[in-house]
CSV table of C-alpha atoms and ligand atoms in Angstrom, one decimal:
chain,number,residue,atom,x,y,z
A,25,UNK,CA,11.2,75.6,-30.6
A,26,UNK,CA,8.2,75.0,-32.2
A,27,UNK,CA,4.4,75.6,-30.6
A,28,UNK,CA,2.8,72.3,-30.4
A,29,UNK,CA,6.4,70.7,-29.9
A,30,UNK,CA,7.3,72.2,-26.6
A,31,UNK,CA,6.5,70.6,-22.8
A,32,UNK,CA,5.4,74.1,-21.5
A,33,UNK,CA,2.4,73.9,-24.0
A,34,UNK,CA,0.2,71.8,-21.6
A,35,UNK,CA,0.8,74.1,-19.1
A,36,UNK,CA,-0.3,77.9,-21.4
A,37,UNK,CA,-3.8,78.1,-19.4
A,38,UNK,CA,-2.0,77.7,-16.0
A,39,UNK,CA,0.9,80.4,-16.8
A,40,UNK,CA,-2.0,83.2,-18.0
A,41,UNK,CA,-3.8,82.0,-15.0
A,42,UNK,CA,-1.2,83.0,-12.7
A,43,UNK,CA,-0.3,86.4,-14.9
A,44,UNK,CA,-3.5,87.3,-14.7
A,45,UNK,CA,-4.4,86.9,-10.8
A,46,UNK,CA,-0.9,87.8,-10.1
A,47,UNK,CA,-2.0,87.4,-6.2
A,48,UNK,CA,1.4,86.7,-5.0
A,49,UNK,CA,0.3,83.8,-2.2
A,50,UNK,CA,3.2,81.9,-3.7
A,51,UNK,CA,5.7,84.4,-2.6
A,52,UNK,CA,6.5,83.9,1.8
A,53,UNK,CA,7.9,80.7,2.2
A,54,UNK,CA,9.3,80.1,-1.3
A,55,UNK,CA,13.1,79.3,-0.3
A,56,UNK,CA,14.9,80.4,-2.9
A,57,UNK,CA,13.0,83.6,-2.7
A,58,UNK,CA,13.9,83.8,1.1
A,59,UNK,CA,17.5,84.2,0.1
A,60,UNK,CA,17.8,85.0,-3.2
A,61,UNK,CA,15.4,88.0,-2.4
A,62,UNK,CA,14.3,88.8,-6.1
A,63,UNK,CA,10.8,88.0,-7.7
A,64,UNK,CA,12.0,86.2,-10.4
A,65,UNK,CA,12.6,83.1,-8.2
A,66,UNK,CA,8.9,83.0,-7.6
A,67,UNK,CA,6.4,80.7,-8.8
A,68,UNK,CA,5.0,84.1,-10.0
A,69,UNK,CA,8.3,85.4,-11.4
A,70,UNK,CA,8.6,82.5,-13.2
A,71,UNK,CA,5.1,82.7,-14.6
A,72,UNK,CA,6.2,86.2,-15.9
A,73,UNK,CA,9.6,84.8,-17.5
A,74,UNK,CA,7.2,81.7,-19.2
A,75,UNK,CA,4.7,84.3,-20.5
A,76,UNK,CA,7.4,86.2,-22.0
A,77,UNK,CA,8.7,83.4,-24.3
A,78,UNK,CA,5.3,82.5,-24.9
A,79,UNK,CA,4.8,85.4,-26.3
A,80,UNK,CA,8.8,85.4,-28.1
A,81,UNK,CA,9.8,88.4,-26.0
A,82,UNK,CA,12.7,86.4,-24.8
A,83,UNK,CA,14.8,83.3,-26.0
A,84,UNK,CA,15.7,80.3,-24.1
A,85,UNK,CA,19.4,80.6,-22.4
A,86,UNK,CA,21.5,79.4,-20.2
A,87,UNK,CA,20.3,82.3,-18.1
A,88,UNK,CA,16.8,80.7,-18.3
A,89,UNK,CA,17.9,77.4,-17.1
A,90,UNK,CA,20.5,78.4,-14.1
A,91,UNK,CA,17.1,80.5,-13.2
A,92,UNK,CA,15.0,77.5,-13.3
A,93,UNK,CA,17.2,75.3,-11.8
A,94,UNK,CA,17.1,77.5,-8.9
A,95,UNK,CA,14.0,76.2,-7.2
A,96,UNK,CA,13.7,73.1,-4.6
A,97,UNK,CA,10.2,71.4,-6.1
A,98,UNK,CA,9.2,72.1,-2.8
A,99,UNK,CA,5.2,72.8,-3.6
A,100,UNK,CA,5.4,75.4,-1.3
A,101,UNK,CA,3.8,78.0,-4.0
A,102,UNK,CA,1.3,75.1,-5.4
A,103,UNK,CA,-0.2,74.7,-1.5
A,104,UNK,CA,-1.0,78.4,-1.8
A,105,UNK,CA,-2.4,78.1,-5.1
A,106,UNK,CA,-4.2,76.0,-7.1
A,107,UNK,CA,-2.1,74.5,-9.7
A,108,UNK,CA,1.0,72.1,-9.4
A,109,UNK,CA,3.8,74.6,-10.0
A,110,UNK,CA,6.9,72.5,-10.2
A,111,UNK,CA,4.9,70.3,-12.5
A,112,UNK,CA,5.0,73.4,-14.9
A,113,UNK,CA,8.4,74.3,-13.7
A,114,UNK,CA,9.9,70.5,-14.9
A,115,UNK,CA,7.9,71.1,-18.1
A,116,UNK,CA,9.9,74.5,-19.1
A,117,UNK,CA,13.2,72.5,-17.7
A,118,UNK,CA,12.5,69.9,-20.4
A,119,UNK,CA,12.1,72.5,-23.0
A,120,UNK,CA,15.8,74.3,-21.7
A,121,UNK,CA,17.4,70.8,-22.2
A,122,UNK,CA,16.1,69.8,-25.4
A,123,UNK,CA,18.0,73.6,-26.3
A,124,UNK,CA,20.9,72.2,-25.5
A,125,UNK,CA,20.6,74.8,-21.7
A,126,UNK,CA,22.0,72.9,-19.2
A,127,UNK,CA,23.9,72.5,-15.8
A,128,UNK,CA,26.9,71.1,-15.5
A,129,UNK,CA,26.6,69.6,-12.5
A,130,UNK,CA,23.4,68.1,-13.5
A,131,UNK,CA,24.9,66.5,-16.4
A,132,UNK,CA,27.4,64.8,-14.8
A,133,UNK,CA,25.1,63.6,-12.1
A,134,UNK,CA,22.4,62.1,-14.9
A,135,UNK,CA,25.6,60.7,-17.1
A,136,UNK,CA,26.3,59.0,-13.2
A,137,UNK,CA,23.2,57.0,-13.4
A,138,UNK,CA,22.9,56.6,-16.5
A,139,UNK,CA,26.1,55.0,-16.7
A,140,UNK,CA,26.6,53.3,-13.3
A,141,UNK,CA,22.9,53.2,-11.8
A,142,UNK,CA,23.9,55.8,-9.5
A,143,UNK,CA,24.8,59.5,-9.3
A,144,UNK,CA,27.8,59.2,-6.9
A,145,UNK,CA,31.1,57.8,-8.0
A,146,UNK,CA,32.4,56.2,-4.5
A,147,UNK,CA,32.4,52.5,-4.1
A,148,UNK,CA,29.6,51.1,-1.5
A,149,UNK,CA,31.0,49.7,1.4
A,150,UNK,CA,30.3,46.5,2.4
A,151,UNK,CA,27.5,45.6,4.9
A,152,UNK,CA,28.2,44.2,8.2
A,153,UNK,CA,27.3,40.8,8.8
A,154,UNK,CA,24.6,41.1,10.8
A,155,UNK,CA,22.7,43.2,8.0
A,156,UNK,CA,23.3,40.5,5.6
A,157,UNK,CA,22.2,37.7,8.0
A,158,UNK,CA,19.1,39.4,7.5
A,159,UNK,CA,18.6,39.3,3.9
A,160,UNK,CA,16.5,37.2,2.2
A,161,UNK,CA,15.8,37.1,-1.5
A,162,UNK,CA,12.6,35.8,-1.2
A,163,UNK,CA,11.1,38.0,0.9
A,164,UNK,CA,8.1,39.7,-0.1
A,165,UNK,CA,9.4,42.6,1.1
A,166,UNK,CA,12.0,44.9,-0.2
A,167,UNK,CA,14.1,47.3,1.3
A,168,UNK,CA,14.9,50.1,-1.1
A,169,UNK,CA,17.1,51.8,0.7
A,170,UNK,CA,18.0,54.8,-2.2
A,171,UNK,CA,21.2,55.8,-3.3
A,172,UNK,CA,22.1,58.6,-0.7
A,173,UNK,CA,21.7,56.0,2.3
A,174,UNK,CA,23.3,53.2,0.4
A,175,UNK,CA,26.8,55.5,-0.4
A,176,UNK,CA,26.8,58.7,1.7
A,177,UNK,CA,24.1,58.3,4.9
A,178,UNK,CA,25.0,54.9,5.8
A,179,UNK,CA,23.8,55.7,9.5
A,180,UNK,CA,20.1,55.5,8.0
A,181,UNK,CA,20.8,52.6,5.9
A,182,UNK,CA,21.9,50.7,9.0
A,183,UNK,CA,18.9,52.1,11.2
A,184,UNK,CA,16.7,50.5,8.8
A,185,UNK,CA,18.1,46.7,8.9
A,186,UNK,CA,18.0,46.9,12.5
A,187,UNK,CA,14.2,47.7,12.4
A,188,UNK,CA,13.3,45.1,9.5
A,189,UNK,CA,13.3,41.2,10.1
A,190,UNK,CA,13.9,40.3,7.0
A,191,UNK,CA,13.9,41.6,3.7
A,192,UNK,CA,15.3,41.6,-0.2
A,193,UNK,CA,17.7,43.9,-1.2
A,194,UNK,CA,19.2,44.8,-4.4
A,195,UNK,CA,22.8,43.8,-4.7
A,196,UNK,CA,24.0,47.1,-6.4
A,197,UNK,CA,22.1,50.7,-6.4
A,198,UNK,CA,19.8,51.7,-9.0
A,199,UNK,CA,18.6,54.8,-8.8
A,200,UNK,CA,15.1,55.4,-8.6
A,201,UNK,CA,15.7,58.6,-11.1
A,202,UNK,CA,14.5,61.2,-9.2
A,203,UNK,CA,17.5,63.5,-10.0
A,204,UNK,CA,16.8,62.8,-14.2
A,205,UNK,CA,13.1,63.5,-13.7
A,206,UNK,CA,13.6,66.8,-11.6
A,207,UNK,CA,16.2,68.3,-13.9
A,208,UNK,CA,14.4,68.1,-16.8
A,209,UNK,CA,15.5,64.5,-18.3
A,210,UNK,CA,12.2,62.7,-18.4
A,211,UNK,CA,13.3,60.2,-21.2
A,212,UNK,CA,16.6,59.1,-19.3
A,213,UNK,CA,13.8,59.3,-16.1
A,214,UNK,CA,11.7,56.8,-18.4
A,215,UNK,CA,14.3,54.6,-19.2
A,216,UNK,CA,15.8,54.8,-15.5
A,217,UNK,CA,12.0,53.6,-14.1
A,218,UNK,CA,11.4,50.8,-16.4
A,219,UNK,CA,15.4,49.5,-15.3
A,220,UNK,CA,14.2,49.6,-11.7
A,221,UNK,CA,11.1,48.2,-12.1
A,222,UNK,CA,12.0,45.3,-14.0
A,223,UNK,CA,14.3,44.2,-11.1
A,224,UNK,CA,11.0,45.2,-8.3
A,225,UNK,CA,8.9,42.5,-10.2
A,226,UNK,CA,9.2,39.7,-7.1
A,227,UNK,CA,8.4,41.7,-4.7
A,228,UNK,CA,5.1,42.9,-3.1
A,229,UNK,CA,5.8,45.6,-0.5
A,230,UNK,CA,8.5,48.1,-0.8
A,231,UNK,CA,9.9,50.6,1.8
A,232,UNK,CA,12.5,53.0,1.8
A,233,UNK,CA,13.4,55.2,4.1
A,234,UNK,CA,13.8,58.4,1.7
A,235,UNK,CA,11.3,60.9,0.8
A,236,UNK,CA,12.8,61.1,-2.5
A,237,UNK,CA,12.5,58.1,-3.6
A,238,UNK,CA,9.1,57.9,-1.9
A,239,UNK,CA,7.7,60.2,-3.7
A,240,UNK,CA,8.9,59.2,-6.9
A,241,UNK,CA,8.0,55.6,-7.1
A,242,UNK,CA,4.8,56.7,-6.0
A,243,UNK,CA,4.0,59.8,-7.4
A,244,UNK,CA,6.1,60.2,-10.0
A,245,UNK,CA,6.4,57.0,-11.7
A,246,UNK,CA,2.8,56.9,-12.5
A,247,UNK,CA,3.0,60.3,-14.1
A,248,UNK,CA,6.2,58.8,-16.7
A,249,UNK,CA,3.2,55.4,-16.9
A,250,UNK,CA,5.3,53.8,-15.0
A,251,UNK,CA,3.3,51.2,-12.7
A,252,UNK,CA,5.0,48.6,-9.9
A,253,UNK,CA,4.5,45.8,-8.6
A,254,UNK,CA,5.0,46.5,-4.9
A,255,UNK,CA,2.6,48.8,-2.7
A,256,UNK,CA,5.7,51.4,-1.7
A,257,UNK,CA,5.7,52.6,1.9
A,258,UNK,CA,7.9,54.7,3.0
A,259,UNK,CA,9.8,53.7,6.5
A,260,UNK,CA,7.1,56.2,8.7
A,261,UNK,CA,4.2,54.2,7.4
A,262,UNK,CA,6.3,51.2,7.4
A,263,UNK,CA,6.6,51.2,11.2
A,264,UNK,CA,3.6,52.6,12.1
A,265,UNK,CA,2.0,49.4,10.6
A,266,UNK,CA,4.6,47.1,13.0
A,267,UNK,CA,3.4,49.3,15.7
A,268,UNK,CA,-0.4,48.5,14.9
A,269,UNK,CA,0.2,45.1,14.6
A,270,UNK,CA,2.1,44.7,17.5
A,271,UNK,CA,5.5,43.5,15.7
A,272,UNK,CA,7.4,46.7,17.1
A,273,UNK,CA,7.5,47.9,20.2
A,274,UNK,CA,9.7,50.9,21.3
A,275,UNK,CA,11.2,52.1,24.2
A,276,UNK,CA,10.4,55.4,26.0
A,277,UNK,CA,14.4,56.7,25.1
A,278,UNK,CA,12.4,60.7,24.7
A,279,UNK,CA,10.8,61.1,27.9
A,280,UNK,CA,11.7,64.4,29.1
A,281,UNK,CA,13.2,65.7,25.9
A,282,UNK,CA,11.9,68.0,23.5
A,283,UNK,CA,12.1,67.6,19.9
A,284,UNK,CA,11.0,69.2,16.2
A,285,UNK,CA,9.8,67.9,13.5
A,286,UNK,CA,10.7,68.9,10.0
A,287,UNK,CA,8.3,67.7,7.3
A,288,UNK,CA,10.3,67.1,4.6
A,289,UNK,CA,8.7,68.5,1.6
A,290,UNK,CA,8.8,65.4,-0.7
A,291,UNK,CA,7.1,63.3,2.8
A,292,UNK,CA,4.9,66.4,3.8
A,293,UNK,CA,3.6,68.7,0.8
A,294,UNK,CA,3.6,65.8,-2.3
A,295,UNK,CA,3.0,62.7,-0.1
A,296,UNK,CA,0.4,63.9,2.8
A,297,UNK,CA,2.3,61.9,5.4
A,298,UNK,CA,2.1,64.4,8.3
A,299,UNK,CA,0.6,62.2,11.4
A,300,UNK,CA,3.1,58.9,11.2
A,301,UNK,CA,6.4,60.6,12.0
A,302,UNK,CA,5.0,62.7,14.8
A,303,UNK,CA,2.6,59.7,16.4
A,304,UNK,CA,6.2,57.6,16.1
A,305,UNK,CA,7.9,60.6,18.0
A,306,UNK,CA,5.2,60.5,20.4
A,307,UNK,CA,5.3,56.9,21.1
A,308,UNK,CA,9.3,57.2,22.2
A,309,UNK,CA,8.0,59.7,24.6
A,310,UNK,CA,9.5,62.4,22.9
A,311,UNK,CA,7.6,65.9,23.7
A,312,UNK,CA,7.2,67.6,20.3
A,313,UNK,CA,7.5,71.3,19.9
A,314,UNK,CA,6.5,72.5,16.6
A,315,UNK,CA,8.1,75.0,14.4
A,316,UNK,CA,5.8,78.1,13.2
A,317,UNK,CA,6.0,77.0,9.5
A,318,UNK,CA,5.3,72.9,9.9
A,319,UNK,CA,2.9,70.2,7.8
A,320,UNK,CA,1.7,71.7,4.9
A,321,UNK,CA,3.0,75.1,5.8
A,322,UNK,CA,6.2,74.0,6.0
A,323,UNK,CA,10.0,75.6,5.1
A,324,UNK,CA,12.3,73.9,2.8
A,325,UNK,CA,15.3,72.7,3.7
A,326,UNK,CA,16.5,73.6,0.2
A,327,UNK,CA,18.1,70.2,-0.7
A,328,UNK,CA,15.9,68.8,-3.2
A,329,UNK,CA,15.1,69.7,-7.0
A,330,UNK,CA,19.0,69.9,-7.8
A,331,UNK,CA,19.8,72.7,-6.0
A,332,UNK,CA,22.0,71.4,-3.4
A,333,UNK,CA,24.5,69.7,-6.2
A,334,UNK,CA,24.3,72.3,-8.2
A,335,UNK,CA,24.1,75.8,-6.0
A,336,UNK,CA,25.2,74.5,-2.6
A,337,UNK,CA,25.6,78.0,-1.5
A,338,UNK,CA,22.3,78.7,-1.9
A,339,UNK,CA,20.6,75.2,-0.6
A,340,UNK,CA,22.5,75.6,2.5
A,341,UNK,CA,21.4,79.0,3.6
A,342,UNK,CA,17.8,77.7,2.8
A,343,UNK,CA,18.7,75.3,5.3
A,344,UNK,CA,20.3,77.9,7.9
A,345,UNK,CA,17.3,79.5,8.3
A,346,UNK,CA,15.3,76.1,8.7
A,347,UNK,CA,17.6,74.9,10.8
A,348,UNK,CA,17.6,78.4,13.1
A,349,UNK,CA,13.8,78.2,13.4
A,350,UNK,CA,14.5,74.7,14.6
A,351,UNK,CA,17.2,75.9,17.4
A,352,UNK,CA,14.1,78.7,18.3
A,353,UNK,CA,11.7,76.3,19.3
A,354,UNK,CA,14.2,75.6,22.2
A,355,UNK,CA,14.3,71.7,21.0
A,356,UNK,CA,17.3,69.9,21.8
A,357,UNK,CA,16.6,67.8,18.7
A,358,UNK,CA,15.3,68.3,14.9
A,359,UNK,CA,14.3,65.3,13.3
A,360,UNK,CA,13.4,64.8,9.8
A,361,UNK,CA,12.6,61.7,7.7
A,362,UNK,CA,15.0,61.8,4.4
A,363,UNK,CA,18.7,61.5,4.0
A,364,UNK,CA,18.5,64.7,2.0
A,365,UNK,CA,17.0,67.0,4.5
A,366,UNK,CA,18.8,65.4,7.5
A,367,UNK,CA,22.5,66.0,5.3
A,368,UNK,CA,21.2,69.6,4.3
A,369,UNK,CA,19.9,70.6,7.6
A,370,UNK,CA,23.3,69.7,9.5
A,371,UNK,CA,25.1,72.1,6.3
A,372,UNK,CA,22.6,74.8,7.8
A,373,UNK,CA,22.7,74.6,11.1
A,374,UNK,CA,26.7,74.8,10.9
A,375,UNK,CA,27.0,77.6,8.7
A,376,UNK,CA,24.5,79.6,11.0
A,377,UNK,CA,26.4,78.4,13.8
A,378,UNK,CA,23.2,77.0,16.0
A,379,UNK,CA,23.8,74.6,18.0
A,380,UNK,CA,20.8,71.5,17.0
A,381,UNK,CA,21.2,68.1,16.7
A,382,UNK,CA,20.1,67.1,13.1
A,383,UNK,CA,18.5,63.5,13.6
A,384,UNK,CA,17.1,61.1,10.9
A,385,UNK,CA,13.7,59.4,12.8
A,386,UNK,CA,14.7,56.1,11.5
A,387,UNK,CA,17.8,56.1,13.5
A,388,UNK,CA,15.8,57.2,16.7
A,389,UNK,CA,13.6,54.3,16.3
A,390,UNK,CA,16.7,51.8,15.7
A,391,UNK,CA,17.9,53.1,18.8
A,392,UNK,CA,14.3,52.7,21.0
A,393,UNK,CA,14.7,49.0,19.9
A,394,UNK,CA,18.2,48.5,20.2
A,395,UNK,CA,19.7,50.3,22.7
A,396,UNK,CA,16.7,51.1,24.9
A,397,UNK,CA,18.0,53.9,27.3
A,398,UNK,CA,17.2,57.1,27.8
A,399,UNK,CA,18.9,59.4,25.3
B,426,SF4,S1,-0.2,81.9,-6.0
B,426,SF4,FE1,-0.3,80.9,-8.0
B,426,SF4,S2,-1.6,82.3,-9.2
B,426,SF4,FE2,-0.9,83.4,-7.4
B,426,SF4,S3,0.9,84.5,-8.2
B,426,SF4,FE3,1.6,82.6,-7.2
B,426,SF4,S4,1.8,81.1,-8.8
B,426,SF4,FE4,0.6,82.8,-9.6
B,427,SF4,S1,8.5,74.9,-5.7
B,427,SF4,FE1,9.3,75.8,-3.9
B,427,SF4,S2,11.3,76.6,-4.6
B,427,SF4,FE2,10.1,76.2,-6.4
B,427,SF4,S3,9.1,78.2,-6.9
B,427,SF4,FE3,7.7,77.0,-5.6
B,427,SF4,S4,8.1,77.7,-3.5
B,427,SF4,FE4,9.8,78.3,-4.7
């Protein structure tokens, strides 16, 4: 590939940067490193293997890109440093699959969407009747519930129409992209954005319940110069406005039970959206008990980036140990905020064999209104 060509070039200063500092802060809580257990899984490892095609010591390969595709876009490193690492990492990505270095299961997940709007292949069940009682398509407001809750976590899909009135919905998922951005498609990502937000145009709030497709919309999306037209909120923000205003009111179901939180990376790290969840938890009467690594300090659960579809192996003993730190705080329950984490973190806490209930917060806070017991 040619200099001046390549994605990685906007990022040369930042790779020599890190070469020549070489402090290593990166290193503790990256979870790939944690169980992969070699450098080159690092942000700083990586830095090493970017310096050293730089500099043509090394070719791209499909060595390169299963190596790269082995990291969570967590920000873990970039919160102990001073540059955006995955940025750089999703740069050299682009550069592996404009070579032709791919992942299989990353292919077939972008051909997915770009071929049926989604990257899962099941049919969507229909909604009950109740859910669609409450749509209305001239609502300011849509619900963009994501494709994970619309076809595999239909629990938090269902949470989320029990908290909101009313609201638009699309009638089929589109994916908001985040897979195509994050495994180094940013043209399909484009072309993916622009499809979405042609069909957001109506509306002017947005809320979704994911952390992925949070952070993308918002983030994201105006990286690709991508604007639109709703403000996006994601469901903790979303009902801690209802709360302010008085719309919402929950029930005490958490008095006298403890609980974690886990921040999910994507929420946490990228978004800065540390307070809502937890003031939420507190306002069930849930007593929260925090996990040593927690807000911006926080462990991956491993599932995001790619790494769960295409190295499940791997994503799931990330999420072991998250979920085993969890089961250490002596909580009864670990909460999380994204369909990803929640999914992942139940795959962990199985394989390690700990006994933790892995809880999306949005279904908690369907329950406080629906069903207002004590747990
Ligand atoms: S903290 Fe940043 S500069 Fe230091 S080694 Fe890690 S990636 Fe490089
Ligand atoms: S973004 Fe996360 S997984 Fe990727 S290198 Fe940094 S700490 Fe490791």
């Amino acid at each position: 590939m040619m200099k001046g060509s390549r994605h990685i070039d906007e990022f040369i200063d930042d790779v020599y940067t890190c070469v020549r500092s070489r402090c290593g802060f990166c290193f503790k809580t990256c979870p790939v490193f944690l169980v992969k257990g070699f450098e080159t899984y690092t942000s700083r490892g990586k830095s090493m293997i970017i310096k050293a095609y730089l500099e043509g010591k090394i070719q791209l390969s499909q060595d390169l890109a299963d190596r790269f595709a082995h990291c969570t876009g967590c920000g873990f490193c970039t919160s102990n440093c001073d540059v955006d690492r995955p940025e750089i990492f999703n740069a050299f990505r682009r550069d592996l699959v404009d070579a032709g270095f791919t992942i299989k299961r990353h292919n077939e997940l972008c051909d997915a969407i770009k071929n049926h709007n989604t990257p899962y292949t099941e049919d969507e069940l229909p909604l009950p009747q109740k859910y669609k009682n409450k749509i209305n398509t001239s609502s300011s407001l849509i619900y963009y519930a994501g494709c994970t809750s619309r076809l595999r976590e239909r629990d938090i899909l269902y949470a989320m129409m029990e908290i909101l009135d009313e609201f638009a919905f699309l009638e089929e998922p589109i994916c908001c992209g985040s897979v195509l951005y994050r495994t180094g498609n940013k043209t399909a990502a484009i072309e993916q954005a622009l499809k979405l937000a042609d069909f957001l145009k109506p509306y002017i709030y947005l809320v979704t319940a994911c952390a992925g497709c949070y952070i993308n919309l918002k983030n994201i999306y105006p990286l690709l110069g991508i604007n639109i037209n709703p403000t996006v909120y994601h469901s903790t923000q979303y009902v801690s406005k209802l709360l302010e205003e008085g719309s919402l009111h929950l029930a005490k179901i958490g008095t006298g039970i403890k609980v974690t939180y886990h921040d999910p990376c994507h929420l946490g790290r990228h978004g800065k959206i540390y307070d809502e969840p937890r003031d939420i938890l507190k306002k069930m009467g849930f007593t929260i008990v925090e996990m040593p690594h927690n807000r911006e300090k926080s462990l991956c659960c491993g599932g995001g980036g790619g790494l769960k579809s295409a190295f499940d192996e791997t994503a799931t003993k990330i999420a072991g140990i998250r979920a085993t730190e969890a089961y250490n705080t002596k909580a009864s329950l670990l909460v999380t905020t994204c369909p990803f984490c929640e999914r992942n973190l139940a795959d962990g806490a199985k394989i390690n064999n700990v006994p933790i209930t892995v809880v999306d917060l949005t279904k908690l806070v369907a329950q406080a209104i629906l069903n207002p017991m004590k747990l």
